[in-house]
Every structure is written in structure tokens, then in C-alpha cells.
Amino acid sequence: MSTIIFPSPIFGPVHSRRLGVSLGINLMPSDGKVCTFDCIYCECGLNKDFRPTLPRPTREETAQALEQKLKEMVAEGVLPDVLTFAGNGEPTAHPQFAGIIDDTIRLRDHYCPEAKVSVLSNATMTHKADVCQALLRVDNNIQKLDTVDMDYIYKVDRPVSPAYDVQKIVEQLRAFNGKVIIQTMFMTGDGVDNTGEEYVQPWLKAVEYIQPEEVMIYTIDRETPTKGLKKASREQLDAIRDRVISAGIPCTASY
């Protein structure tokens, strides 16, 4: 099984299907995975298989490493399109997340003011006021919502906390008042399939309720830790995308 454990706190730049030339910011340890979900499709593997021994990078370490990398990119004349918080787990779970966002915006404004700041999150920390306020300061507040079916969530996304409640997550996403992008993984195989009407229709209803600025739908692109998972077809993604657009919400599909 091929898994990706990203360097920390900075990795890349890499080319993102959805975001362009992306300089990654990984707030998790560089030798393992720490996440509030344990998704069966995660390219970083399952939580139990990659327990870290190193600590998370501090706010100071993150700012120093980011500034050094941006200086190098400026000298090379190759600037990022986006600074993306992603990596080996949930970035908003870092205890200094809000301060790190402030540092990142300051460094972005100085070295690459045209670049966007993006956060890829699973929405499990949106109940925290400081996290929400920080997310409102970034350009792309990208939050995961694979489904509103709790059985599917327990089988596929596998939240670590037993208190996870997708209806509360939907309310928290709506509270961003449109300053949020919804990201959804559609896939089939191994007893899971969220491409059918019984999943798409309630998900679409939740999306309409949240009223995000955009929806990004995608499918499996790399090897997954759980075998038997399959990509949703282009036709399936296009049909779902078109339904979101018909609801008046911009939507892109990545294959």
C-alpha cells in the first residue's frame, strides 16, 4: 500500500487538481498522522498505522519555515497560486491554528500578495469560535461534507469523537453565511456508494441550506488504504455537479 506522509511544516509546491500551484502547510507531525477523521480513502493511510512520535510544529516554527520557503520561491521567480493548509491530518485541530493563520496572511501579503490562503478541513472543529474566526479570514475556507447520512459517515469518514453529529456540522457550516466552500468525495465499491439518489438528494438539500460560495466535488485520485474502493464516473460527477449548478450554486468536478 502506497501512502503519503507529508513533510512538516512546509511541503511542495505541488500541483493541485482544484487549486493550482499549491505550497502546502502541514501542522501535523512529520512522521505520522493525527486526524479527527479516519477516512477509509485517505491518501495518508489509517490513523492506527501511522502514529507519530514527533510533536506538531509550533506557531513560530511554522512561520519561520514558511518565510524561508517563500523567500526561496521569490528568488526563483516561481510564486504559488495558493498557500494550502493540508497534510497529515486535520489542520484546525492545531492548538495555535488561529495565530498561524494570522502569520500566514501576513507573510502572504509581503511575499506573494496574489496568492490565496486555503484551508482543507473536515469541519470537526467548526464549533470552536477561534477556529471559525480564523477560517473567515482566509480566502478559501474549504470544508468537507461527504454526506449527511450518519451510517455512511461512520463507515467511510469514521469520526474519532463519538459526539460527532452531522446535523450540527451542517448548522455550523451555514453559520459561515456563505463564506465557505463545500468539498465532497464521491466514490463507489467495497460496500460503499454515495452516488445514488438516496445520498445525493439529502446532501444537495443540505448544500442548498448551507448556501456556500462554491461546491467542489471530486473522486479518488490515489491509492487508498482500504481496498476495493472505486472512482465515481465522470458521468456521475457531471450529473451531480449540474444539479448543484441548477440550484444556483457554483460547482466544479474533479475526475
PDB file of C-alpha atoms in Angstrom:
ATOM      1  CA  MET A   1       0.000   0.000   0.000  1.00  0.00           C
ATOM      2  CA  SER A   2       1.360   3.400  -1.010  1.00  0.00           C
ATOM      3  CA  THR A   3       0.655   6.183   1.461  1.00  0.00           C
ATOM      4  CA  ILE A   4       1.827   9.776   1.669  1.00  0.00           C
ATOM      5  CA  ILE A   5       3.180  11.236   4.892  1.00  0.00           C
ATOM      6  CA  PHE A   6       3.976  14.854   4.152  1.00  0.00           C
ATOM      7  CA  PRO A   7       6.964  16.820   5.441  1.00  0.00           C
ATOM      8  CA  SER A   8       6.169  19.339   8.150  1.00  0.00           C
ATOM      9  CA  PRO A   9       5.541  22.200   8.430  1.00  0.00           C
ATOM     10  CA  ILE A  10       6.057  23.075   4.729  1.00  0.00           C
ATOM     11  CA  PHE A  11       5.855  20.812   1.692  1.00  0.00           C
ATOM     12  CA  GLY A  12       5.764  21.298  -2.044  1.00  0.00           C
ATOM     13  CA  PRO A  13       4.867  23.191  -4.026  1.00  0.00           C
ATOM     14  CA  VAL A  14       2.615  20.608  -5.630  1.00  0.00           C
ATOM     15  CA  HIS A  15       0.057  20.856  -8.402  1.00  0.00           C
ATOM     16  CA  SER A  16      -3.488  20.590  -7.077  1.00  0.00           C
ATOM     17  CA  ARG A  17      -6.372  19.480  -9.309  1.00  0.00           C
ATOM     18  CA  ARG A  18      -8.546  22.134  -7.729  1.00  0.00           C
ATOM     19  CA  LEU A  19      -6.217  24.906  -6.535  1.00  0.00           C
ATOM     20  CA  GLY A  20      -3.270  25.225  -8.950  1.00  0.00           C
ATOM     21  CA  VAL A  21       0.357  25.567  -7.775  1.00  0.00           C
ATOM     22  CA  SER A  22      -0.025  24.928  -4.069  1.00  0.00           C
ATOM     23  CA  LEU A  23       2.527  25.391  -1.307  1.00  0.00           C
ATOM     24  CA  GLY A  24       1.465  23.060   1.477  1.00  0.00           C
ATOM     25  CA  ILE A  25       1.394  23.899   5.169  1.00  0.00           C
ATOM     26  CA  ASN A  26       1.238  20.775   7.330  1.00  0.00           C
ATOM     27  CA  LEU A  27       0.502  21.411  11.014  1.00  0.00           C
ATOM     28  CA  MET A  28       0.827  17.751  11.935  1.00  0.00           C
ATOM     29  CA  PRO A  29       3.988  15.840  12.932  1.00  0.00           C
ATOM     30  CA  SER A  30       6.262  14.985  10.017  1.00  0.00           C
ATOM     31  CA  ASP A  31       6.426  11.282  10.912  1.00  0.00           C
ATOM     32  CA  GLY A  32       2.765  10.355  11.247  1.00  0.00           C
ATOM     33  CA  LYS A  33      -0.908  11.208  11.083  1.00  0.00           C
ATOM     34  CA  VAL A  34      -3.166  12.982  13.588  1.00  0.00           C
ATOM     35  CA  CYS A  35      -6.748  13.421  12.423  1.00  0.00           C
ATOM     36  CA  THR A  36     -10.236  13.802  13.842  1.00  0.00           C
ATOM     37  CA  PHE A  37     -11.478  11.589  10.984  1.00  0.00           C
ATOM     38  CA  ASP A  38     -10.080   8.214   9.908  1.00  0.00           C
ATOM     39  CA  CYS A  39     -11.322   8.106   6.318  1.00  0.00           C
ATOM     40  CA  ILE A  40     -11.027   4.778   4.539  1.00  0.00           C
ATOM     41  CA  TYR A  41      -9.911   6.641   1.382  1.00  0.00           C
ATOM     42  CA  CYS A  42      -7.250   8.875   2.970  1.00  0.00           C
ATOM     43  CA  GLU A  43      -4.006   9.045   0.992  1.00  0.00           C
ATOM     44  CA  CYS A  44      -2.135   9.368   4.313  1.00  0.00           C
ATOM     45  CA  GLY A  45      -3.375   5.956   5.449  1.00  0.00           C
ATOM     46  CA  LEU A  46      -5.338   4.952   8.533  1.00  0.00           C
ATOM     47  CA  ASN A  47      -4.681   6.611  11.880  1.00  0.00           C
ATOM     48  CA  LYS A  48      -3.642   3.412  13.664  1.00  0.00           C
ATOM     49  CA  ASP A  49      -0.955   2.626  11.101  1.00  0.00           C
ATOM     50  CA  PHE A  50       0.894   5.944  11.297  1.00  0.00           C
ATOM     51  CA  ARG A  51       1.080   7.001  14.943  1.00  0.00           C
ATOM     52  CA  PRO A  52       3.596   9.859  15.187  1.00  0.00           C
ATOM     53  CA  THR A  53       6.439  10.106  17.676  1.00  0.00           C
ATOM     54  CA  LEU A  54       7.290  13.746  16.948  1.00  0.00           C
ATOM     55  CA  PRO A  55       5.313  16.813  18.127  1.00  0.00           C
ATOM     56  CA  ARG A  56       3.327  19.168  15.967  1.00  0.00           C
ATOM     57  CA  PRO A  57       5.319  22.143  14.649  1.00  0.00           C
ATOM     58  CA  THR A  58       4.869  25.257  16.774  1.00  0.00           C
ATOM     59  CA  ARG A  59       3.470  28.535  15.534  1.00  0.00           C
ATOM     60  CA  GLU A  60       6.985  30.003  15.497  1.00  0.00           C
ATOM     61  CA  GLU A  61       8.480  27.049  13.618  1.00  0.00           C
ATOM     62  CA  THR A  62       5.711  27.208  11.041  1.00  0.00           C
ATOM     63  CA  ALA A  63       6.131  30.929  10.387  1.00  0.00           C
ATOM     64  CA  GLN A  64       9.908  30.631  10.133  1.00  0.00           C
ATOM     65  CA  ALA A  65       9.758  27.722   7.691  1.00  0.00           C
ATOM     66  CA  LEU A  66       7.063  29.379   5.576  1.00  0.00           C
ATOM     67  CA  GLU A  67       9.013  32.626   5.324  1.00  0.00           C
ATOM     68  CA  GLN A  68      12.176  30.782   4.305  1.00  0.00           C
ATOM     69  CA  LYS A  69      10.345  28.861   1.572  1.00  0.00           C
ATOM     70  CA  LEU A  70       8.615  31.978   0.255  1.00  0.00           C
ATOM     71  CA  LYS A  71      11.966  33.787   0.083  1.00  0.00           C
ATOM     72  CA  GLU A  72      13.339  30.894  -1.985  1.00  0.00           C
ATOM     73  CA  MET A  73      10.360  30.942  -4.329  1.00  0.00           C
ATOM     74  CA  VAL A  74      10.592  34.694  -4.804  1.00  0.00           C
ATOM     75  CA  ALA A  75      14.297  34.329  -5.673  1.00  0.00           C
ATOM     76  CA  GLU A  76      13.430  31.600  -8.200  1.00  0.00           C
ATOM     77  CA  GLY A  77      10.657  33.711  -9.715  1.00  0.00           C
ATOM     78  CA  VAL A  78       8.057  30.984  -9.154  1.00  0.00           C
ATOM     79  CA  LEU A  79       5.281  32.056  -6.813  1.00  0.00           C
ATOM     80  CA  PRO A  80       2.462  29.855  -5.515  1.00  0.00           C
ATOM     81  CA  ASP A  81      -1.134  30.298  -6.579  1.00  0.00           C
ATOM     82  CA  VAL A  82      -2.225  29.224  -3.125  1.00  0.00           C
ATOM     83  CA  LEU A  83      -0.906  28.504   0.361  1.00  0.00           C
ATOM     84  CA  THR A  84      -2.809  25.406   1.422  1.00  0.00           C
ATOM     85  CA  PHE A  85      -3.274  24.048   4.930  1.00  0.00           C
ATOM     86  CA  ALA A  86      -3.410  20.289   4.447  1.00  0.00           C
ATOM     87  CA  GLY A  87      -1.132  17.339   5.172  1.00  0.00           C
ATOM     88  CA  ASN A  88      -1.175  14.509   7.699  1.00  0.00           C
ATOM     89  CA  GLY A  89      -4.433  15.278   9.471  1.00  0.00           C
ATOM     90  CA  GLU A  90      -6.877  17.998  10.469  1.00  0.00           C
ATOM     91  CA  PRO A  91      -5.150  21.431  10.430  1.00  0.00           C
ATOM     92  CA  THR A  92      -7.748  23.222  12.536  1.00  0.00           C
ATOM     93  CA  ALA A  93      -7.033  20.834  15.415  1.00  0.00           C
ATOM     94  CA  HIS A  94      -3.668  22.527  15.989  1.00  0.00           C
ATOM     95  CA  PRO A  95      -3.932  24.469  19.291  1.00  0.00           C
ATOM     96  CA  GLN A  96      -2.276  27.526  17.694  1.00  0.00           C
ATOM     97  CA  PHE A  97      -4.271  27.403  14.457  1.00  0.00           C
ATOM     98  CA  ALA A  98      -5.724  30.911  14.695  1.00  0.00           C
ATOM     99  CA  GLY A  99      -2.335  32.527  15.306  1.00  0.00           C
ATOM    100  CA  ILE A 100      -0.763  30.517  12.494  1.00  0.00           C
ATOM    101  CA  ILE A 101      -3.427  31.823  10.131  1.00  0.00           C
ATOM    102  CA  ASP A 102      -2.546  35.393  11.154  1.00  0.00           C
ATOM    103  CA  ASP A 103       1.157  34.730  10.483  1.00  0.00           C
ATOM    104  CA  THR A 104       0.405  33.119   7.123  1.00  0.00           C
ATOM    105  CA  ILE A 105      -1.719  36.032   5.931  1.00  0.00           C
ATOM    106  CA  ARG A 106       0.998  38.488   6.976  1.00  0.00           C
ATOM    107  CA  LEU A 107       3.703  36.544   5.112  1.00  0.00           C
ATOM    108  CA  ARG A 108       1.465  36.067   2.082  1.00  0.00           C
ATOM    109  CA  ASP A 109       0.779  39.797   1.910  1.00  0.00           C
ATOM    110  CA  HIS A 110       4.511  40.531   1.996  1.00  0.00           C
ATOM    111  CA  TYR A 111       5.932  37.885  -0.362  1.00  0.00           C
ATOM    112  CA  CYS A 112       3.134  36.780  -2.704  1.00  0.00           C
ATOM    113  CA  PRO A 113       0.101  39.049  -2.333  1.00  0.00           C
ATOM    114  CA  GLU A 114      -1.678  37.481  -5.314  1.00  0.00           C
ATOM    115  CA  ALA A 115      -1.713  34.035  -3.698  1.00  0.00           C
ATOM    116  CA  LYS A 116      -4.782  32.725  -1.920  1.00  0.00           C
ATOM    117  CA  VAL A 117      -4.772  31.140   1.517  1.00  0.00           C
ATOM    118  CA  SER A 118      -6.774  27.912   1.597  1.00  0.00           C
ATOM    119  CA  VAL A 119      -7.685  25.553   4.406  1.00  0.00           C
ATOM    120  CA  LEU A 120      -8.745  21.965   3.686  1.00  0.00           C
ATOM    121  CA  SER A 121     -10.739  20.862   6.714  1.00  0.00           C
ATOM    122  CA  ASN A 122     -13.186  18.137   7.735  1.00  0.00           C
ATOM    123  CA  ALA A 123     -15.329  20.648   9.690  1.00  0.00           C
ATOM    124  CA  THR A 124     -14.934  18.861  13.035  1.00  0.00           C
ATOM    125  CA  MET A 125     -13.536  21.977  14.735  1.00  0.00           C
ATOM    126  CA  THR A 126     -16.100  24.458  13.453  1.00  0.00           C
ATOM    127  CA  HIS A 127     -17.714  24.543  16.903  1.00  0.00           C
ATOM    128  CA  LYS A 128     -14.677  26.478  18.208  1.00  0.00           C
ATOM    129  CA  ALA A 129     -15.071  30.249  17.966  1.00  0.00           C
ATOM    130  CA  ASP A 130     -11.377  30.997  17.385  1.00  0.00           C
ATOM    131  CA  VAL A 131     -11.212  28.439  14.580  1.00  0.00           C
ATOM    132  CA  CYS A 132     -14.288  29.886  12.874  1.00  0.00           C
ATOM    133  CA  GLN A 133     -12.958  33.424  13.139  1.00  0.00           C
ATOM    134  CA  ALA A 134      -9.650  32.322  11.623  1.00  0.00           C
ATOM    135  CA  LEU A 135     -11.419  30.490   8.793  1.00  0.00           C
ATOM    136  CA  LEU A 136     -13.356  33.636   7.967  1.00  0.00           C
ATOM    137  CA  ARG A 137     -10.011  35.414   7.399  1.00  0.00           C
ATOM    138  CA  VAL A 138      -8.739  33.015   4.721  1.00  0.00           C
ATOM    139  CA  ASP A 139      -9.600  33.179   1.027  1.00  0.00           C
ATOM    140  CA  ASN A 140     -10.775  29.586   0.621  1.00  0.00           C
ATOM    141  CA  ASN A 141     -12.476  28.062   3.642  1.00  0.00           C
ATOM    142  CA  ILE A 142     -12.902  24.537   2.263  1.00  0.00           C
ATOM    143  CA  GLN A 143     -14.929  22.205   4.471  1.00  0.00           C
ATOM    144  CA  LYS A 144     -15.704  18.533   3.911  1.00  0.00           C
ATOM    145  CA  LEU A 145     -19.258  17.212   3.757  1.00  0.00           C
ATOM    146  CA  ASP A 146     -19.267  13.794   2.072  1.00  0.00           C
ATOM    147  CA  THR A 147     -22.861  13.018   3.003  1.00  0.00           C
ATOM    148  CA  VAL A 148     -25.485  13.722   5.655  1.00  0.00           C
ATOM    149  CA  ASP A 149     -26.081  10.025   6.252  1.00  0.00           C
ATOM    150  CA  MET A 150     -24.613   9.079   9.636  1.00  0.00           C
ATOM    151  CA  ASP A 151     -24.302   5.381   8.773  1.00  0.00           C
ATOM    152  CA  TYR A 152     -22.186   6.265   5.746  1.00  0.00           C
ATOM    153  CA  ILE A 153     -20.123   8.700   7.825  1.00  0.00           C
ATOM    154  CA  TYR A 154     -19.378   6.044  10.455  1.00  0.00           C
ATOM    155  CA  LYS A 155     -18.394   3.580   7.727  1.00  0.00           C
ATOM    156  CA  VAL A 156     -16.338   5.882   5.498  1.00  0.00           C
ATOM    157  CA  ASP A 157     -15.254   9.103   7.275  1.00  0.00           C
ATOM    158  CA  ARG A 158     -15.123   7.431  10.701  1.00  0.00           C
ATOM    159  CA  PRO A 159     -15.015  10.439  13.072  1.00  0.00           C
ATOM    160  CA  VAL A 160     -12.845   9.863  16.117  1.00  0.00           C
ATOM    161  CA  SER A 161     -15.220  11.628  18.506  1.00  0.00           C
ATOM    162  CA  PRO A 162     -18.428   9.784  19.428  1.00  0.00           C
ATOM    163  CA  ALA A 163     -20.062  13.211  19.776  1.00  0.00           C
ATOM    164  CA  TYR A 164     -19.878  13.871  16.019  1.00  0.00           C
ATOM    165  CA  ASP A 165     -23.274  14.965  14.710  1.00  0.00           C
ATOM    166  CA  VAL A 166     -23.568  15.828  11.028  1.00  0.00           C
ATOM    167  CA  GLN A 167     -26.671  17.968  11.579  1.00  0.00           C
ATOM    168  CA  LYS A 168     -24.691  20.166  13.978  1.00  0.00           C
ATOM    169  CA  ILE A 169     -21.925  20.349  11.373  1.00  0.00           C
ATOM    170  CA  VAL A 170     -24.441  21.500   8.759  1.00  0.00           C
ATOM    171  CA  GLU A 171     -25.643  24.252  11.103  1.00  0.00           C
ATOM    172  CA  GLN A 172     -22.065  25.342  11.774  1.00  0.00           C
ATOM    173  CA  LEU A 173     -21.334  25.461   8.050  1.00  0.00           C
ATOM    174  CA  ARG A 174     -24.451  27.541   7.464  1.00  0.00           C
ATOM    175  CA  ALA A 175     -23.236  29.950  10.168  1.00  0.00           C
ATOM    176  CA  PHE A 176     -20.358  30.985   7.885  1.00  0.00           C
ATOM    177  CA  ASN A 177     -23.033  32.942   5.962  1.00  0.00           C
ATOM    178  CA  GLY A 178     -21.730  31.886   2.571  1.00  0.00           C
ATOM    179  CA  LYS A 179     -18.014  32.305   3.328  1.00  0.00           C
ATOM    180  CA  VAL A 180     -17.386  28.589   2.895  1.00  0.00           C
ATOM    181  CA  ILE A 181     -16.648  26.103   0.116  1.00  0.00           C
ATOM    182  CA  ILE A 182     -18.090  22.606   0.451  1.00  0.00           C
ATOM    183  CA  GLN A 183     -15.880  19.730  -0.682  1.00  0.00           C
ATOM    184  CA  THR A 184     -17.364  16.270  -1.237  1.00  0.00           C
ATOM    185  CA  MET A 185     -15.775  12.950  -2.140  1.00  0.00           C
ATOM    186  CA  PHE A 186     -17.982  10.692  -4.264  1.00  0.00           C
ATOM    187  CA  MET A 187     -16.938   7.086  -4.736  1.00  0.00           C
ATOM    188  CA  THR A 188     -18.199   3.532  -5.080  1.00  0.00           C
ATOM    189  CA  GLY A 189     -17.076  -0.002  -4.238  1.00  0.00           C
ATOM    190  CA  ASP A 190     -16.415  -2.197  -1.203  1.00  0.00           C
ATOM    191  CA  GLY A 191     -19.949  -1.817   0.079  1.00  0.00           C
ATOM    192  CA  VAL A 192     -19.954   1.995  -0.083  1.00  0.00           C
ATOM    193  CA  ASP A 193     -21.534   4.212  -2.702  1.00  0.00           C
ATOM    194  CA  ASN A 194     -22.735   7.786  -2.128  1.00  0.00           C
ATOM    195  CA  THR A 195     -23.513   8.489  -5.787  1.00  0.00           C
ATOM    196  CA  GLY A 196     -27.117   7.249  -5.668  1.00  0.00           C
ATOM    197  CA  GLU A 197     -30.211   9.356  -5.212  1.00  0.00           C
ATOM    198  CA  GLU A 198     -30.723   8.255  -1.595  1.00  0.00           C
ATOM    199  CA  TYR A 199     -27.447  10.018  -0.770  1.00  0.00           C
ATOM    200  CA  VAL A 200     -27.270  12.804  -3.338  1.00  0.00           C
ATOM    201  CA  GLN A 201     -30.723  14.278  -2.727  1.00  0.00           C
ATOM    202  CA  PRO A 202     -30.338  14.812   1.059  1.00  0.00           C
ATOM    203  CA  TRP A 203     -26.761  16.054   0.543  1.00  0.00           C
ATOM    204  CA  LEU A 204     -27.954  18.536  -2.072  1.00  0.00           C
ATOM    205  CA  LYS A 205     -30.707  19.728   0.275  1.00  0.00           C
ATOM    206  CA  ALA A 206     -28.077  20.357   2.966  1.00  0.00           C
ATOM    207  CA  VAL A 207     -25.879  22.214   0.481  1.00  0.00           C
ATOM    208  CA  GLU A 208     -28.798  24.442  -0.501  1.00  0.00           C
ATOM    209  CA  TYR A 209     -29.421  25.117   3.201  1.00  0.00           C
ATOM    210  CA  ILE A 210     -25.763  25.991   3.836  1.00  0.00           C
ATOM    211  CA  GLN A 211     -25.596  28.265   0.759  1.00  0.00           C
ATOM    212  CA  PRO A 212     -21.825  28.045   0.246  1.00  0.00           C
ATOM    213  CA  GLU A 213     -19.994  30.251  -2.222  1.00  0.00           C
ATOM    214  CA  GLU A 214     -18.952  27.142  -4.138  1.00  0.00           C
ATOM    215  CA  VAL A 215     -19.020  23.342  -4.105  1.00  0.00           C
ATOM    216  CA  MET A 216     -16.079  21.154  -5.123  1.00  0.00           C
ATOM    217  CA  ILE A 217     -16.902  17.537  -5.891  1.00  0.00           C
ATOM    218  CA  TYR A 218     -14.185  15.003  -6.612  1.00  0.00           C
ATOM    219  CA  THR A 219     -13.337  11.331  -6.545  1.00  0.00           C
ATOM    220  CA  ILE A 220     -10.458   9.022  -5.689  1.00  0.00           C
ATOM    221  CA  ASP A 221      -7.185  10.041  -7.348  1.00  0.00           C
ATOM    222  CA  ARG A 222      -4.578   7.980  -5.458  1.00  0.00           C
ATOM    223  CA  GLU A 223      -4.226   4.573  -3.846  1.00  0.00           C
ATOM    224  CA  THR A 224      -6.459   4.139  -0.804  1.00  0.00           C
ATOM    225  CA  PRO A 225      -5.699   2.246   2.428  1.00  0.00           C
ATOM    226  CA  THR A 226      -8.946   0.291   2.100  1.00  0.00           C
ATOM    227  CA  LYS A 227      -9.008  -1.964  -0.946  1.00  0.00           C
ATOM    228  CA  GLY A 228     -11.927  -2.224  -3.330  1.00  0.00           C
ATOM    229  CA  LEU A 229     -12.803   1.476  -3.481  1.00  0.00           C
ATOM    230  CA  LYS A 230     -13.505   2.829  -6.962  1.00  0.00           C
ATOM    231  CA  LYS A 231     -13.697   6.193  -8.628  1.00  0.00           C
ATOM    232  CA  ALA A 232     -17.084   7.701  -9.290  1.00  0.00           C
ATOM    233  CA  SER A 233     -17.506   8.004 -13.042  1.00  0.00           C
ATOM    234  CA  ARG A 234     -17.213  11.247 -14.969  1.00  0.00           C
ATOM    235  CA  GLU A 235     -20.884  10.892 -15.877  1.00  0.00           C
ATOM    236  CA  GLN A 236     -21.897  10.537 -12.220  1.00  0.00           C
ATOM    237  CA  LEU A 237     -19.855  13.550 -11.144  1.00  0.00           C
ATOM    238  CA  ASP A 238     -21.089  15.675 -14.023  1.00  0.00           C
ATOM    239  CA  ALA A 239     -24.718  14.848 -13.202  1.00  0.00           C
ATOM    240  CA  ILE A 240     -24.235  15.802  -9.535  1.00  0.00           C
ATOM    241  CA  ARG A 241     -22.338  18.955 -10.491  1.00  0.00           C
ATOM    242  CA  ASP A 242     -25.122  20.022 -12.838  1.00  0.00           C
ATOM    243  CA  ARG A 243     -27.724  19.593 -10.091  1.00  0.00           C
ATOM    244  CA  VAL A 244     -25.731  21.853  -7.766  1.00  0.00           C
ATOM    245  CA  ILE A 245     -25.393  24.472 -10.506  1.00  0.00           C
ATOM    246  CA  SER A 246     -29.135  24.230 -11.204  1.00  0.00           C
ATOM    247  CA  ALA A 247     -29.668  25.072  -7.530  1.00  0.00           C
ATOM    248  CA  GLY A 248     -27.823  28.339  -8.141  1.00  0.00           C
ATOM    249  CA  ILE A 249     -24.523  27.376  -6.504  1.00  0.00           C
ATOM    250  CA  PRO A 250     -21.218  27.296  -8.469  1.00  0.00           C
ATOM    251  CA  CYS A 251     -19.765  23.801  -8.627  1.00  0.00           C
ATOM    252  CA  THR A 252     -16.706  22.132 -10.122  1.00  0.00           C
ATOM    253  CA  ALA A 253     -15.996  18.436 -10.618  1.00  0.00           C
ATOM    254  CA  SER A 254     -12.513  16.890 -10.490  1.00  0.00           C
ATOM    255  CA  TYR A 255     -12.044  13.477 -12.010  1.00  0.00           C
TER     256      TYR A 255
END
